[in-house]
Amino acid sequence: ALRQSGERFRQLIQSAPLPLCFVNGDGVIEVRNDRFLEVFGYTEKEVPTLTEWWKAACPDEDYRRWAVETWGAAVRKAGMDGSDIESVEYNVTCRDGPVRQVVISGTTLGRDFLATFVDVTERKVMEEALRAEKERFRIAAQTSNDVVYEWDLKDHVEWLGKIDEMLGHGPGEFPRTLKDWAKAVHPDDLPRVMAEVQAHLEGRAPYGAEYRVRRKDGS
């Protein structure tokens, strides 16, 4: 029964879509799945133990020292609390050279643990590209005579461009909430504007509205 249970455990690890490895209390990597080899490239002979894994995955000594201490602390805490091993993001150097950003977490089983690896490299690249694109957009908007805004329907507006100058306010002085924006819209125009906004939110029409806004001096 114990042998069959162990075999089922190995089959479960092998069938997982994420890299997994099972490490015993002596630091020996007893089981690793094929996905682990596909992502990182290290064979059982190359990294038989947790120590060898950290040496290969983190060749920089200072970074490796931080990674080993961080992971060790997370494993100890999980063991004492009876909780899962806290997720931490590490830079992992693969066998063929590239460095991948990997979130490692896991579950303790007595002195042993099962480690789970989630590769977030592509997501990080996309996030950085999006951040750079938003920064370029912000700079373009601020140098334009047009006013661009990002409307958070929870009652916040992020203005980009010369909204303060256009309405006679000092830098950053024009209110940043939807309620204050609505107060600035001419009361005769507001019902129509909000109806057009609602029609857009319901998918019935593209948004486009022309309306009057009160400047700081009342004009």
XYZ file of C-alpha atoms in Angstrom:
219
model
C 0.000 0.000 0.000
C 2.858 2.381 0.831
C 4.589 1.567 -2.461
C 1.368 2.167 -4.410
C 0.788 5.436 -2.576
C 4.311 6.581 -3.411
C 3.795 5.681 -7.062
C 0.559 7.672 -7.228
C 2.374 10.625 -5.663
C 5.056 10.479 -8.365
C 2.431 10.229 -11.094
C 0.620 13.282 -9.750
C 3.852 15.298 -9.750
C 4.720 14.181 -13.285
C 1.293 15.086 -14.650
C 1.327 18.622 -13.195
C 1.593 21.448 -15.769
C 3.932 23.433 -13.485
C 7.512 22.588 -12.504
C 7.466 20.690 -9.204
C 10.073 19.031 -7.019
C 9.918 17.105 -3.764
C 12.803 17.716 -1.339
C 13.398 15.564 1.719
C 14.585 16.756 5.105
C 18.233 16.147 4.165
C 17.952 18.517 1.180
C 17.910 15.783 -1.481
C 15.595 16.388 -4.431
C 13.888 13.013 -4.493
C 11.326 13.724 -7.214
C 11.108 16.325 -9.975
C 8.737 16.349 -12.908
C 9.443 16.652 -16.623
C 8.189 20.240 -16.651
C 10.956 21.134 -14.188
C 13.517 19.851 -16.687
C 11.817 21.607 -19.623
C 11.805 25.025 -17.947
C 15.134 25.021 -16.117
C 17.141 22.379 -17.977
C 18.907 20.918 -14.921
C 18.999 17.133 -14.712
C 18.977 15.021 -11.574
C 22.716 14.417 -11.939
C 23.460 18.164 -12.195
C 21.330 19.314 -9.266
C 20.755 16.304 -6.980
C 20.284 18.475 -3.885
C 18.766 21.790 -2.884
C 22.268 23.168 -2.345
C 23.279 22.320 -5.913
C 20.028 23.805 -7.189
C 20.685 27.176 -5.554
C 24.273 27.206 -6.839
C 23.092 26.641 -10.398
C 19.963 28.788 -10.253
C 21.662 31.738 -8.509
C 25.315 31.919 -9.606
C 25.805 35.359 -8.030
C 26.915 34.704 -4.439
C 25.231 37.725 -2.876
C 21.933 37.037 -4.588
C 22.192 33.325 -3.764
C 22.765 34.136 -0.098
C 19.590 36.231 -0.075
C 17.600 33.544 -1.939
C 18.721 30.725 0.358
C 17.985 32.736 3.499
C 14.597 33.897 2.205
C 13.499 30.430 1.136
C 14.798 28.817 4.325
C 12.929 31.311 6.473
C 9.724 30.741 4.490
C 10.034 26.947 4.899
C 10.682 27.212 8.638
C 7.752 29.558 9.147
C 5.428 27.271 7.195
C 6.578 24.302 9.245
C 5.920 26.069 12.536
C 2.583 27.549 11.490
C 1.351 24.504 9.617
C 0.735 26.735 6.605
C 1.848 26.811 2.977
C 5.296 28.142 2.104
C 4.962 31.823 1.278
C 5.353 32.744 -2.400
C 8.512 34.683 -3.251
C 9.768 35.783 -6.658
C 13.318 34.766 -7.579
C 15.556 35.336 -10.583
C 16.472 31.833 -11.745
C 19.327 31.188 -14.174
C 18.473 28.280 -16.459
C 20.990 25.729 -17.698
C 21.161 27.248 -21.192
C 21.791 30.753 -19.858
C 18.613 32.858 -19.751
C 17.395 34.266 -16.451
C 13.717 33.718 -15.743
C 11.576 35.356 -13.087
C 9.959 32.583 -11.087
C 7.548 32.615 -8.156
C 8.404 29.705 -5.856
C 6.049 28.472 -3.148
C 5.180 25.098 -1.707
C 3.868 22.887 1.052
C 5.732 21.371 3.986
C 5.337 17.680 4.826
C 7.079 17.234 8.146
C 10.781 17.897 7.431
C 10.156 17.536 3.692
C 8.539 19.972 1.295
C 6.975 20.090 -2.158
C 8.066 23.167 -4.128
C 5.985 24.736 -6.904
C 7.478 27.016 -9.573
C 5.447 29.558 -11.573
C 7.296 31.233 -14.444
C 6.170 34.876 -14.634
C 8.852 36.101 -17.045
C 6.504 36.842 -19.954
C 4.027 38.546 -17.650
C 6.783 40.777 -16.274
C 7.909 41.675 -19.796
C 4.330 42.604 -20.720
C 3.903 44.636 -17.533
C 7.097 46.571 -18.228
C 6.059 47.199 -21.841
C 2.659 48.433 -20.641
C 4.280 50.678 -18.038
C 6.594 52.177 -20.661
C 3.693 52.685 -23.063
C 1.627 54.442 -20.373
C 4.594 56.654 -19.524
C 5.000 57.642 -23.192
C 1.293 58.362 -23.371
C 1.452 60.453 -20.188
C 4.322 62.554 -21.533
C 2.552 63.061 -24.871
C -0.668 64.094 -23.122
C 1.088 66.536 -20.803
C 2.856 68.268 -23.676
C -0.343 68.571 -25.735
C -2.883 71.376 -25.621
C -5.595 68.719 -25.420
C -6.886 67.327 -22.144
C -6.935 63.559 -21.723
C -8.437 61.833 -18.721
C -8.743 58.347 -17.349
C -12.057 57.815 -15.654
C -12.330 55.328 -12.799
C -16.056 54.753 -12.385
C -15.561 54.368 -8.628
C -15.345 58.182 -8.441
C -11.870 59.141 -9.522
C -10.507 60.923 -12.581
C -6.860 61.087 -13.558
C -6.339 64.140 -15.721
C -3.503 64.283 -18.222
C -2.869 67.535 -20.015
C -3.650 71.132 -19.237
C -6.972 70.777 -17.426
C -5.925 73.130 -14.597
C -4.661 75.774 -17.010
C -7.716 75.452 -19.243
C -10.113 76.060 -16.353
C -8.076 78.730 -14.600
C -6.814 76.623 -11.679
C -3.337 76.250 -10.244
C -1.322 73.060 -10.887
C -3.229 70.040 -9.582
C -5.952 72.269 -8.152
C -8.900 71.124 -10.275
C -10.765 68.393 -8.326
C -10.005 64.764 -9.167
C -13.347 63.160 -8.250
C -16.368 62.590 -10.458
C -18.638 64.416 -8.025
C -16.526 67.550 -8.248
C -16.307 67.220 -12.022
C -20.112 66.998 -12.176
C -20.371 70.156 -10.063
C -18.177 71.963 -12.580
C -20.342 70.964 -15.555
C -23.032 73.509 -16.451
C -26.228 72.319 -14.749
C -28.192 72.661 -17.994
C -25.758 70.288 -19.742
C -25.209 67.713 -17.000
C -28.341 65.524 -17.488
C -27.611 65.133 -21.200
C -23.924 64.389 -20.598
C -24.668 61.740 -17.985
C -27.283 60.159 -20.266
C -24.660 59.881 -22.999
C -22.167 58.382 -20.537
C -24.743 55.809 -19.414
C -25.598 54.903 -23.005
C -21.914 54.248 -23.652
C -21.499 52.149 -20.502
C -24.481 50.037 -21.565
C -22.933 49.532 -25.012
C -25.680 51.419 -26.850
C -23.542 54.203 -28.306
C -19.959 55.461 -28.497
C -19.236 58.230 -26.030
C -18.936 61.771 -27.282
C -20.325 64.857 -25.590
C -19.962 68.612 -25.947
C -20.715 70.577 -22.805
C -19.821 73.654 -20.804
C -17.570 73.607 -17.747
C -17.314 76.410 -15.196
C -13.887 77.994 -14.776
C -12.519 78.949 -11.388
C -13.486 82.593 -11.870
C -17.096 81.573 -12.583
C -16.996 82.064 -16.339
